[in-house]
Each structure stands twice: as C-alpha cells, then as structure tokens.
mmCIF file of C-alpha atoms and ligand atoms in Angstrom:
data_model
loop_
_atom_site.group_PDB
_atom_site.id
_atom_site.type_symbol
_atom_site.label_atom_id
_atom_site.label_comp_id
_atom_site.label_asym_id
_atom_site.label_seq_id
_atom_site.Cartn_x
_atom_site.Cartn_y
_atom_site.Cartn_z
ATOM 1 C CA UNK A 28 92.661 75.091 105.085
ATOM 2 C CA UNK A 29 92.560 71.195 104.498
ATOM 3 C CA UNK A 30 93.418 70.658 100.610
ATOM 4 C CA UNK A 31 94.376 68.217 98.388
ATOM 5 C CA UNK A 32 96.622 68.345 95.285
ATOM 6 C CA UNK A 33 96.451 65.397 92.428
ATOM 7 C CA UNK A 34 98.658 65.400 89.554
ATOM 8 C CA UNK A 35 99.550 63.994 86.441
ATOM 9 C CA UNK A 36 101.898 63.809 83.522
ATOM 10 C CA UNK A 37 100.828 67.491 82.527
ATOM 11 C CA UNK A 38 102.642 68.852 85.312
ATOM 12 C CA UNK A 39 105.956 67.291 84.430
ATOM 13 C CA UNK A 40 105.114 67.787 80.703
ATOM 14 C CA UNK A 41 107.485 71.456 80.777
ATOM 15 C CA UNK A 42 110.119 69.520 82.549
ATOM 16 C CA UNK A 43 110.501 67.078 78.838
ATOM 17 C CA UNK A 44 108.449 63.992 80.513
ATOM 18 C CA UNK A 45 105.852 62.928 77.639
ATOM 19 C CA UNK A 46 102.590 62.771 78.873
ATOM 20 C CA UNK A 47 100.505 59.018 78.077
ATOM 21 C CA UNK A 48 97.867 60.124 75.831
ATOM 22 C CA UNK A 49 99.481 63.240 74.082
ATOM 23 C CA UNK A 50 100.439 64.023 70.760
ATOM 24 C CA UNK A 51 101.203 60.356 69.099
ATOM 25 C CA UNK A 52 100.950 58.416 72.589
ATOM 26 C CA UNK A 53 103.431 55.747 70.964
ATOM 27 C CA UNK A 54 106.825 54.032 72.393
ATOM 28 C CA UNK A 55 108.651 52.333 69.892
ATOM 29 C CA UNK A 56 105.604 51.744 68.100
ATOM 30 C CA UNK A 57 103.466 50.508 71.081
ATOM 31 C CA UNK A 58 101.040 52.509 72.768
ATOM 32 C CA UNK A 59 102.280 53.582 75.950
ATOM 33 C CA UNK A 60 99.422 52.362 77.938
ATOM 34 C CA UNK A 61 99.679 48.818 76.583
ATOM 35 C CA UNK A 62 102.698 48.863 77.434
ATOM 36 C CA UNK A 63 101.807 48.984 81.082
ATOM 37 C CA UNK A 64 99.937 46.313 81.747
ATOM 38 C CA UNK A 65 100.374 42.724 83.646
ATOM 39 C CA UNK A 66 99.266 40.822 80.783
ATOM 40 C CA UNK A 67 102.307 43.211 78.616
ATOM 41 C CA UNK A 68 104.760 42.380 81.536
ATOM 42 C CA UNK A 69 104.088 38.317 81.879
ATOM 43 C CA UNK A 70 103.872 38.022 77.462
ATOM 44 C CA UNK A 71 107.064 40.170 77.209
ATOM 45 C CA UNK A 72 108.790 41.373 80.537
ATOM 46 C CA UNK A 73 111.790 42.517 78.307
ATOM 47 C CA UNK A 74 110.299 45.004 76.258
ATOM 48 C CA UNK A 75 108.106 46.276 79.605
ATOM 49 C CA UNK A 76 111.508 46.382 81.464
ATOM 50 C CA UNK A 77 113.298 48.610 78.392
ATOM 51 C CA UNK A 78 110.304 51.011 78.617
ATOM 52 C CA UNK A 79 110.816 51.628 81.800
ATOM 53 C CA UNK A 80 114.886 51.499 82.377
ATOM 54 C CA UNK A 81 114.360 53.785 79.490
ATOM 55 C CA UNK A 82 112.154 56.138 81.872
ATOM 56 C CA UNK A 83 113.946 55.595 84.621
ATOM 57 C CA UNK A 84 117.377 56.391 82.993
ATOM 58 C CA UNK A 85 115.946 59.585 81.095
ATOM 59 C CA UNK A 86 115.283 61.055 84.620
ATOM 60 C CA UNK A 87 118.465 61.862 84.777
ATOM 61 C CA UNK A 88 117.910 64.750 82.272
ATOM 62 C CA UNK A 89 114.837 66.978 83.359
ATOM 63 C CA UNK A 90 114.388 69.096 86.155
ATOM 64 C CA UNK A 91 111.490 70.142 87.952
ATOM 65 C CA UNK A 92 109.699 72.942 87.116
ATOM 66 C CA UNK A 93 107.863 75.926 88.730
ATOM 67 C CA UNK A 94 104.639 74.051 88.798
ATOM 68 C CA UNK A 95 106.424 71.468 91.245
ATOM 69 C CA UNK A 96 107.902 74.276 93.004
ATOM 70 C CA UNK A 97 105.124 76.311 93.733
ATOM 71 C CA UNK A 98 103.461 73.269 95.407
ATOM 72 C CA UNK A 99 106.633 72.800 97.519
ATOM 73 C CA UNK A 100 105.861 76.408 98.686
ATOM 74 C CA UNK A 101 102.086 75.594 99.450
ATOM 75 C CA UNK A 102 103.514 72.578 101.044
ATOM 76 C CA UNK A 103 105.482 74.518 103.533
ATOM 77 C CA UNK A 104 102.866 77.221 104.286
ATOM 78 C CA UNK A 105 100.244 74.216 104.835
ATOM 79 C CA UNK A 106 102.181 71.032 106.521
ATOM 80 C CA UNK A 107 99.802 68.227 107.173
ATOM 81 C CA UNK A 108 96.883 70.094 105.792
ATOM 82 C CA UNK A 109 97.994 69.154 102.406
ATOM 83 C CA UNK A 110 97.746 65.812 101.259
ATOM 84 C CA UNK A 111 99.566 66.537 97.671
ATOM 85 C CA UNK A 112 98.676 63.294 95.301
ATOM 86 C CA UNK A 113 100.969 62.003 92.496
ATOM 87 C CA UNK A 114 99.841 59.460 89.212
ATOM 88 C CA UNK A 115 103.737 60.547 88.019
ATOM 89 C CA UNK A 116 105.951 58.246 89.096
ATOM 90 C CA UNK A 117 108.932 60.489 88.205
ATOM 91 C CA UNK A 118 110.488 62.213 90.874
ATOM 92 C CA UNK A 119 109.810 65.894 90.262
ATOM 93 C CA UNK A 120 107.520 66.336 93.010
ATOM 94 C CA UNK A 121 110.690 65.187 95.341
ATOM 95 C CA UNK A 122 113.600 67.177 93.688
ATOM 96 C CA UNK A 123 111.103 70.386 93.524
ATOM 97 C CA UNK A 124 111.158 70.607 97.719
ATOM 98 C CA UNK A 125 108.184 68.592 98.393
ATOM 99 C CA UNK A 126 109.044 65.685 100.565
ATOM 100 C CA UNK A 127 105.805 64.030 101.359
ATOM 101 C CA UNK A 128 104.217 62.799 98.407
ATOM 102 C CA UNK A 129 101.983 60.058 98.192
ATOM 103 C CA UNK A 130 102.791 58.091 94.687
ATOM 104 C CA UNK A 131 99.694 56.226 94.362
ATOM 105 C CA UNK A 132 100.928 54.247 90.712
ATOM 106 C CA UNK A 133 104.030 53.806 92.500
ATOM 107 C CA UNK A 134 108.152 55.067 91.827
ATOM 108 C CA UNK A 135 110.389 54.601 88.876
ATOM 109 C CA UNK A 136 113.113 54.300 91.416
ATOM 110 C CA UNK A 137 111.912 51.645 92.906
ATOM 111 C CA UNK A 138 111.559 47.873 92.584
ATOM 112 C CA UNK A 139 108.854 45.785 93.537
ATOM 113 C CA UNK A 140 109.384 41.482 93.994
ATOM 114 C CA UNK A 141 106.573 39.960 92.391
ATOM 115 C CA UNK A 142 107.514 36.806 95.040
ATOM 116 C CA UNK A 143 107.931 38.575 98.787
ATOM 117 C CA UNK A 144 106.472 42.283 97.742
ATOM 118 C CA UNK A 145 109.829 43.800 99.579
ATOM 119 C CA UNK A 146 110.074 47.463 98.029
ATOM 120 C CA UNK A 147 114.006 48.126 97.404
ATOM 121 C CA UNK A 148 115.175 51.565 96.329
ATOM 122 C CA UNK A 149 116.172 51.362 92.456
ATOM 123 C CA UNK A 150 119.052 53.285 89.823
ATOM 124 C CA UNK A 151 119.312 52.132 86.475
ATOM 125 C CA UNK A 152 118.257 49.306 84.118
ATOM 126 C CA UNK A 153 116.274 46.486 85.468
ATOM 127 C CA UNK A 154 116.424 44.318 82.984
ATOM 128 C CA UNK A 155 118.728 41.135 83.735
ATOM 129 C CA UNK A 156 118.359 42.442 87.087
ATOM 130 C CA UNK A 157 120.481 39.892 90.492
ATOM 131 C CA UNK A 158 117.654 38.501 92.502
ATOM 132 C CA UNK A 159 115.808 39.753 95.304
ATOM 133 C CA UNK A 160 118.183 40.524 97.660
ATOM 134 C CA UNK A 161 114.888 39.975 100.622
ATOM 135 C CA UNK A 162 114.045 36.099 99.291
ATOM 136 C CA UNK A 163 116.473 35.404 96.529
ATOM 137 C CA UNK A 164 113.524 35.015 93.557
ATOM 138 C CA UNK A 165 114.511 36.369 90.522
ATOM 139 C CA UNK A 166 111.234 37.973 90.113
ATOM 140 C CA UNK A 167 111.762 42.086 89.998
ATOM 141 C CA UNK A 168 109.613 43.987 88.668
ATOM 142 C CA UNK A 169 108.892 48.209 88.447
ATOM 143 C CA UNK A 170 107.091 49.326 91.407
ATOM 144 C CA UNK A 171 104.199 50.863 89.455
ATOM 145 C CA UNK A 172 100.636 50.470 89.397
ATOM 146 C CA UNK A 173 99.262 48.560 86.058
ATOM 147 C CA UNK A 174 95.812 48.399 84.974
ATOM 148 C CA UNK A 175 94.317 45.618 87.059
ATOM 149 C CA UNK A 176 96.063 46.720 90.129
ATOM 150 C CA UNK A 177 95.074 48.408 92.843
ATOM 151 C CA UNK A 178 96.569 52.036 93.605
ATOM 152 C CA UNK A 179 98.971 52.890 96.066
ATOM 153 C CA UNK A 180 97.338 54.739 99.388
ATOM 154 C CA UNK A 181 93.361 54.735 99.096
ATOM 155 C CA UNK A 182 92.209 54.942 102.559
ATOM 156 C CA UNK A 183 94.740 57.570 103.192
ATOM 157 C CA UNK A 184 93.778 59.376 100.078
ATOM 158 C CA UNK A 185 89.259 58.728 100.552
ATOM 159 C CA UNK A 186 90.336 59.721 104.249
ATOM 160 C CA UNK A 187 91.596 63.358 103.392
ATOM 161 C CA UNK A 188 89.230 63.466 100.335
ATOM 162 C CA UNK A 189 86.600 63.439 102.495
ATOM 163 C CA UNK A 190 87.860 66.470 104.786
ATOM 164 C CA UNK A 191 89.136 68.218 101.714
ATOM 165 C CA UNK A 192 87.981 72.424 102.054
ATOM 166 C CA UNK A 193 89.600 72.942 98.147
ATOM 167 C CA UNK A 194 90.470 69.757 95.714
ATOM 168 C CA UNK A 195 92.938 70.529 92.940
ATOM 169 C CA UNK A 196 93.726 68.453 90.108
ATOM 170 C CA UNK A 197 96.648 69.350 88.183
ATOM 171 C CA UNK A 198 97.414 68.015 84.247
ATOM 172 C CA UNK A 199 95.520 64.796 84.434
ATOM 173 C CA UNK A 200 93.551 64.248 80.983
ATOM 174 C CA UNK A 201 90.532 62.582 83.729
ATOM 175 C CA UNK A 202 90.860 59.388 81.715
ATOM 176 C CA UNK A 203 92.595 56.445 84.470
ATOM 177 C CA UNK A 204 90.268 55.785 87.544
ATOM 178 C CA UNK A 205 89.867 55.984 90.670
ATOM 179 C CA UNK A 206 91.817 59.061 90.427
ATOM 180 C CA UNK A 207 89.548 60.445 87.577
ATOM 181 C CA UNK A 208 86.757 59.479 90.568
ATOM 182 C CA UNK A 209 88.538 61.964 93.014
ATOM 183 C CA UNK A 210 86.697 65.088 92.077
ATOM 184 C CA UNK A 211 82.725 63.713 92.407
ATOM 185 C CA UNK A 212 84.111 62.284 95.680
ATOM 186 C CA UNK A 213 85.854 65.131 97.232
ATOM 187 C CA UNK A 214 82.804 67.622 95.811
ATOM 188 C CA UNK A 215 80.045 64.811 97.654
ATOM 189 C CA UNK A 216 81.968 65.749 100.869
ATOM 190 C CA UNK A 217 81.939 70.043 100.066
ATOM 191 C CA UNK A 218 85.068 70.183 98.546
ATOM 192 C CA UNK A 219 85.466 73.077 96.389
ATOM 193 C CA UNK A 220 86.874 71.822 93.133
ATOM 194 C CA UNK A 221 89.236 73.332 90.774
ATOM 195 C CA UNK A 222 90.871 71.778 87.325
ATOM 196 C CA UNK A 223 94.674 73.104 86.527
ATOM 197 C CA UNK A 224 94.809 71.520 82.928
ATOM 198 C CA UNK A 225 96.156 72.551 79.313
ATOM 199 C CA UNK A 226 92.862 71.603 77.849
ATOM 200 C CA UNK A 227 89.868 70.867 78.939
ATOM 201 C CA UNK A 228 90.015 67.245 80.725
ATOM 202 C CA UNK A 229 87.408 64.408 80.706
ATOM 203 C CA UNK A 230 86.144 65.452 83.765
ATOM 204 C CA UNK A 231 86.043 69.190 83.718
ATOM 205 C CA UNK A 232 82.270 69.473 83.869
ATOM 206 C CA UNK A 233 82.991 68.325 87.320
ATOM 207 C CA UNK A 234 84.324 71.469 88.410
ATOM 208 C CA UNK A 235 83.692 73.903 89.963
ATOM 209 C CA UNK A 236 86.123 76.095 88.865
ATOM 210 C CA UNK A 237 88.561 75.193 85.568
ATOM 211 C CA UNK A 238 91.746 77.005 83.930
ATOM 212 C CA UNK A 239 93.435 76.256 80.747
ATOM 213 C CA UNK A 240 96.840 76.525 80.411
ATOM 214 C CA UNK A 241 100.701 75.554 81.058
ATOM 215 C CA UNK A 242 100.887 74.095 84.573
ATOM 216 C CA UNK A 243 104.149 76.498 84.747
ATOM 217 C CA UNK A 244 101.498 79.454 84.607
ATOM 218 C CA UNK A 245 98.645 78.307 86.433
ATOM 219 C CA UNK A 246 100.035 76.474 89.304
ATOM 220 C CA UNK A 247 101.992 79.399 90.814
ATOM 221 C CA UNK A 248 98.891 81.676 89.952
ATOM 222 C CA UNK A 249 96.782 79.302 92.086
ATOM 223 C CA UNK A 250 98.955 78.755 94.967
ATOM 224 C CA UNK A 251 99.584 82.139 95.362
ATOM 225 C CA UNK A 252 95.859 82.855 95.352
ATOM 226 C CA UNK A 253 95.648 79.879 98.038
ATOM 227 C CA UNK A 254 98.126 81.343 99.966
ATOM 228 C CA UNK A 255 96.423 84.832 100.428
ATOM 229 C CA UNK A 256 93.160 83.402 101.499
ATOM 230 C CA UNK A 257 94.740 81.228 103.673
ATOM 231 C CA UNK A 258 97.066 83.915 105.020
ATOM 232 C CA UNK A 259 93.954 86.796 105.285
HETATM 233 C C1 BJW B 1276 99.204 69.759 80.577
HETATM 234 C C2 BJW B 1276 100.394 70.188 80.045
HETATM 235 C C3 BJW B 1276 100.927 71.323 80.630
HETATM 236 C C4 BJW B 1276 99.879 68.482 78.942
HETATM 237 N N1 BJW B 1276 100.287 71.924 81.637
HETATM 238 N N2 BJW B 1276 98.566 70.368 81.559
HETATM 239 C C5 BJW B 1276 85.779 51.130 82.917
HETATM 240 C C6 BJW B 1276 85.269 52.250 83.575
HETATM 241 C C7 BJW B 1276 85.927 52.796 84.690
HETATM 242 C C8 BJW B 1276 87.104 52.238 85.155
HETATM 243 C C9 BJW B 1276 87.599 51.129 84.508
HETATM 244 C C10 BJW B 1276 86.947 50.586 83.407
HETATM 245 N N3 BJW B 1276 87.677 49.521 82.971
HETATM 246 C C11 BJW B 1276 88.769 49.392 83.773
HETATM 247 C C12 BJW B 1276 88.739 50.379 84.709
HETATM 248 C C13 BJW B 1276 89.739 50.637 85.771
HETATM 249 C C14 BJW B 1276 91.058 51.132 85.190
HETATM 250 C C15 BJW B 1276 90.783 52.340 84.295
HETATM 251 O O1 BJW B 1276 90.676 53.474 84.742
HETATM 252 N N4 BJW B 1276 90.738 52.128 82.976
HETATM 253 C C16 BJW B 1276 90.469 53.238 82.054
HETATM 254 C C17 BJW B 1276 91.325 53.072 80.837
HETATM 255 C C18 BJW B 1276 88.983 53.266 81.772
HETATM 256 N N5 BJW B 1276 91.864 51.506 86.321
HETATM 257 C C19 BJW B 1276 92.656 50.646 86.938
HETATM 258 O O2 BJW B 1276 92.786 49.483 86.550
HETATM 259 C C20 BJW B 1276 93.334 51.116 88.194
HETATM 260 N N6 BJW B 1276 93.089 50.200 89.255
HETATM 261 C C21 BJW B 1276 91.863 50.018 89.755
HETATM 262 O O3 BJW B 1276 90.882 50.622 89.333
HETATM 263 O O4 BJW B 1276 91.849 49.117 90.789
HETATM 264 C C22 BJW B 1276 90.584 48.858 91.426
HETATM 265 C C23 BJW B 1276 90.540 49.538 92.763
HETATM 266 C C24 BJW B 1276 90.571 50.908 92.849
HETATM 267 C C25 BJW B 1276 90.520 51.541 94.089
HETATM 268 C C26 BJW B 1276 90.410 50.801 95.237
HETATM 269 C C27 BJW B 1276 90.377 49.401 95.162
HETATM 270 C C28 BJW B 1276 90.432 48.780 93.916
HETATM 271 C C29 BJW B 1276 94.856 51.187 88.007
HETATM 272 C C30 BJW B 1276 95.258 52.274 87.056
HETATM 273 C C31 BJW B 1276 96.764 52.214 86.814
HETATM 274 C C32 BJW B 1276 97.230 53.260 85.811
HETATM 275 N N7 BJW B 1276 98.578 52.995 85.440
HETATM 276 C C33 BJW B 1276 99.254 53.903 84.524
HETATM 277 C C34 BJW B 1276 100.654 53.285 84.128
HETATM 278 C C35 BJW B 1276 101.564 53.000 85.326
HETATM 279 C C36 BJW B 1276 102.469 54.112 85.666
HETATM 280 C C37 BJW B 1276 103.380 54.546 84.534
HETATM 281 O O5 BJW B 1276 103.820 53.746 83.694
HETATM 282 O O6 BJW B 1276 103.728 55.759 84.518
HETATM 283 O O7 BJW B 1276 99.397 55.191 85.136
HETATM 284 S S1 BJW B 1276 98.319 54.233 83.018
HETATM 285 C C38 BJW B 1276 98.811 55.903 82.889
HETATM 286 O O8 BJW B 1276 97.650 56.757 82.977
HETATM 287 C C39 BJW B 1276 99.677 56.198 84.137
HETATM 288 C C40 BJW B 1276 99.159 57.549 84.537
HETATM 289 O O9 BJW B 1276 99.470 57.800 85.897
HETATM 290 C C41 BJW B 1276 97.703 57.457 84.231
HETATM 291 C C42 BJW B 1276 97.004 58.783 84.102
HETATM 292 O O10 BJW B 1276 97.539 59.537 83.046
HETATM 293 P P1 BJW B 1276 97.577 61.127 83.159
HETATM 294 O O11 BJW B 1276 98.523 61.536 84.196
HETATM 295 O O12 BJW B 1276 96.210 61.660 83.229
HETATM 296 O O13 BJW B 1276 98.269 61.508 81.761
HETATM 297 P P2 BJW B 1276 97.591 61.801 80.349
HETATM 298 O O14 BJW B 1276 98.665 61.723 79.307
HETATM 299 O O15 BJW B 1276 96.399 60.968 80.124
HETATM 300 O O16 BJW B 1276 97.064 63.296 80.468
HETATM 301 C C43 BJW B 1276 97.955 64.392 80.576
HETATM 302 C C44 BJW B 1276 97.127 65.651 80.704
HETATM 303 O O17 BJW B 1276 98.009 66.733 80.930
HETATM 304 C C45 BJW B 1276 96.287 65.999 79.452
HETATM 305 O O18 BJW B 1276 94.968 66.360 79.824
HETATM 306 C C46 BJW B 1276 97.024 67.191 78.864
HETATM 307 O O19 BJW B 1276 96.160 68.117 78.212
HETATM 308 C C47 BJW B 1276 97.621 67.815 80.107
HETATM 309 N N8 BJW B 1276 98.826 68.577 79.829
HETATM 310 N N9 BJW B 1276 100.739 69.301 79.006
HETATM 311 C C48 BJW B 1276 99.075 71.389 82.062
HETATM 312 N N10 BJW B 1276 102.078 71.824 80.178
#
C-alpha cells in the first residue's frame, strides 16, 4: 500500500511545541507568522534570529510523542511505500524512529547561506553567528521555508502524491499552501483521503474520511488500522 503522511504543528502540539495559529498565536507580542517572513528577516534579522535560536534551543526540552512513534512503526512495516511529509521543522519525526522524512519548510538545526545556499548542520543560537564556513559571507540564515519561498521537495512530494492508495494529513489547521493543496491533488489521482486533526481543519470538506481528536489518540488508532489491512 503506497501512502503518504503530512504533518503539522498539531502533531508535536502533546510534545509542548506551540502550534502557529493556536490559542493567542503571539511571540513576544508579534504574530508568529509575521515573524517568518523575508521581508521580517531583511527589516529585523535580530529579532527573526531570537525567534528561532529560541525554537531551536527549546528543543532541547520535549520529546516525541506516540503520534511520532506510531508513524515510525508504519514506517518500518511500509519502507519506501511511505513517503511521510513534515511542515514541522522540529525534530520529533527523527528522535521518534523515523529516519526518512522529507522537511519540506526546512530544519531548525540547520543553517542555510543566503550567499552560496551550502546547508550546514546547526546547535544553538544563530544570532552573531562566524561566517559561512563554504564562502566566508556572513550571511546565515535558518534553513526554513518563509512565505514567498518555495517548499522543500515538490516533485518528490506531486510524484508520490500522484501514486498515493491512502493520503493522511495529520494536525495541519489546512491554512499554508501548497501543502493545504495536497489533499484535492492526491484525491484527483484516487487517493483515499483521511484528516487526523483536533478540530475540524480548513480543508476537511476535502475528505473523505475525518477524526477529531489528540494526535496521541488518533494516530496510533489509524496506523494500527493501516497496518491490519495492509497485513490481511
Ligand atoms: C492538533 C493538536 C493535537 C492542535 N492533535 N491536532 C493566497 C491563496 C493561496 C495561497 C497563497 C495566497 N497568498 C499567498 C499564498 C501562498 C502562501 C500561503 O499559503 N499563504 C497563506 C497564508 C494563504 N504560501 C507560500 O508562500 C509557500 N510558498 C509557495 O506557495 O511557493 C510557491 C510554490 C509552491 C509550490 C511549488 C512552486 C512554487 C511557503 C509557505 C511557507 C510557510 N512557512 C511557515 C513558517 C516557516 C517554518 C517555521 O517557522 O516553523 O511554516 S508558516 C507556518 O505555517 C509554518 C507551518 O509549517 C505552516 C503550517 O502551519 P500548521 O502546521 O498547519 O500549524 P497551525 O498552527 O496552523 O495548525 C495546527 C493544527 O493542529 C490546528 O488545526 C489545530 O487544531 C491542530 N492541533 N493540537 C491534533 N494535539
């Protein structure tokens, strides 16, 4: 069975990562998503860099949770038959046992140079960061996806969208596209579609099939289901 698995914040919600458009939405008085922007990052690239050293540093203190787990497991059962999909750019998905994810708004632990593009593994703050270590600029920046930019992994992801037998999106409020996109895509091609989400997301009426609830609850509930069938 060919599937693919897209997450967001929700999922790491139970592991203490606040989701974007949650409760208050605000970082020190900014809402989040202005915060990560190009246009936030070229008017004030300190206050962009201390939201995200601040992210980057408070990884440190949560742990995955079952819902990353239980993908691990489906992971295992399913090898290259699951393409699993990540907005997060935490590393739950990693530390839960699930090795081959495809980040597609990029890594916290990670930098990007604005100058050469070089990708260099990152720990703590980047803020007065040395420069790039590749071409010597002094032109770091996180290696995430802002509004503007283009995501991570798109022909990879359309590819396996397109030979998708189940498409699962997990705690994504449906809001941030192309990934909102993925469902009406993946359901064009026969996908059968299924929303794992607290509430009811933007885009449930695009599913086929949608469950409210903790992603600690309903993930493990779904891939054992998956598991059976694919199993039987
Ligand atoms: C639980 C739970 C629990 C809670 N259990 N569930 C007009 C129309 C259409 C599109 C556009 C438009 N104007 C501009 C655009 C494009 C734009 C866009 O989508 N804008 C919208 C605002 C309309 N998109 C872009 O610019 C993207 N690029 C692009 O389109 O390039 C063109 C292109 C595409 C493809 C090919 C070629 C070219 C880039 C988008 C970049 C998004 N970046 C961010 C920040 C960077 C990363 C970071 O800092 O972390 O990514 S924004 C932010 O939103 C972050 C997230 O990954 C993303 C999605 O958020 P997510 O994960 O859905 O979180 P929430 O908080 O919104 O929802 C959480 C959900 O979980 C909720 O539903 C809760 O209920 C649920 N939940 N607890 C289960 N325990």
């Amino acid at each position: 069975m060919r599937v693919v698995v897209l997450t967001g914040a929700g999922i790491s919600a139970e592991s203490g990562v606040p989701t974007f458009r949650d409760a208050d939405g605000l970082w020190e008085g900014h809402r989040v998503t202005d915060v990560a922007t190009p246009e936030a990052f070229v008017a004030d690239p300190e206050t962009v860099h201390r939201f995200y050293d601040a992210r980057r540093a408070a990884l440190d203190t949560v742990e995955p949770n079952p819902a990353h787990r239980a993908l691990a497991e489906l992971g295992e059962a399913l090898g290259d038959d699951l393409l699993l999909v990540t907005q997060n750019i935490d590393d739950l998905h990693e530390r839960g046992g699930s090795p081959d994810v495809l980040h597609m708004h990029g890594r916290l632990r990670s930098a990007l140079c604005a100058a050469c593009d070089a990708r260099t593994p990152w720990e703590g703050p980047m803020l007065d960061a040395p420069p790039c270590a590749g071409c010597g600029e002094a032109a770091l920046r996180p290696d995430v996806v802002w509004f503007g930019e283009v995501p991570l992994g798109m022909d990879r992801i359309v590819e396996a969208l397109e030979s998708a037998e189940v498409f699962c999106c997990i705690g994504t409020s449906g809001a941030v596209y192309p990934a909102a996109g993925f469902v009406q895509h993946a359901a064009a091609y026969g996908a059968r579609t299924v929303e794992l989400n607290l509430v009811p997301s933007e885009g449930t009426a695009y599913f086929a099939d949608s469950r409210h609830g903790p992603a600690s609850a309903l993930v493990p509930a779904w891939v054992a289901e998956t598991l059976a069938e694919v199993r039987a």
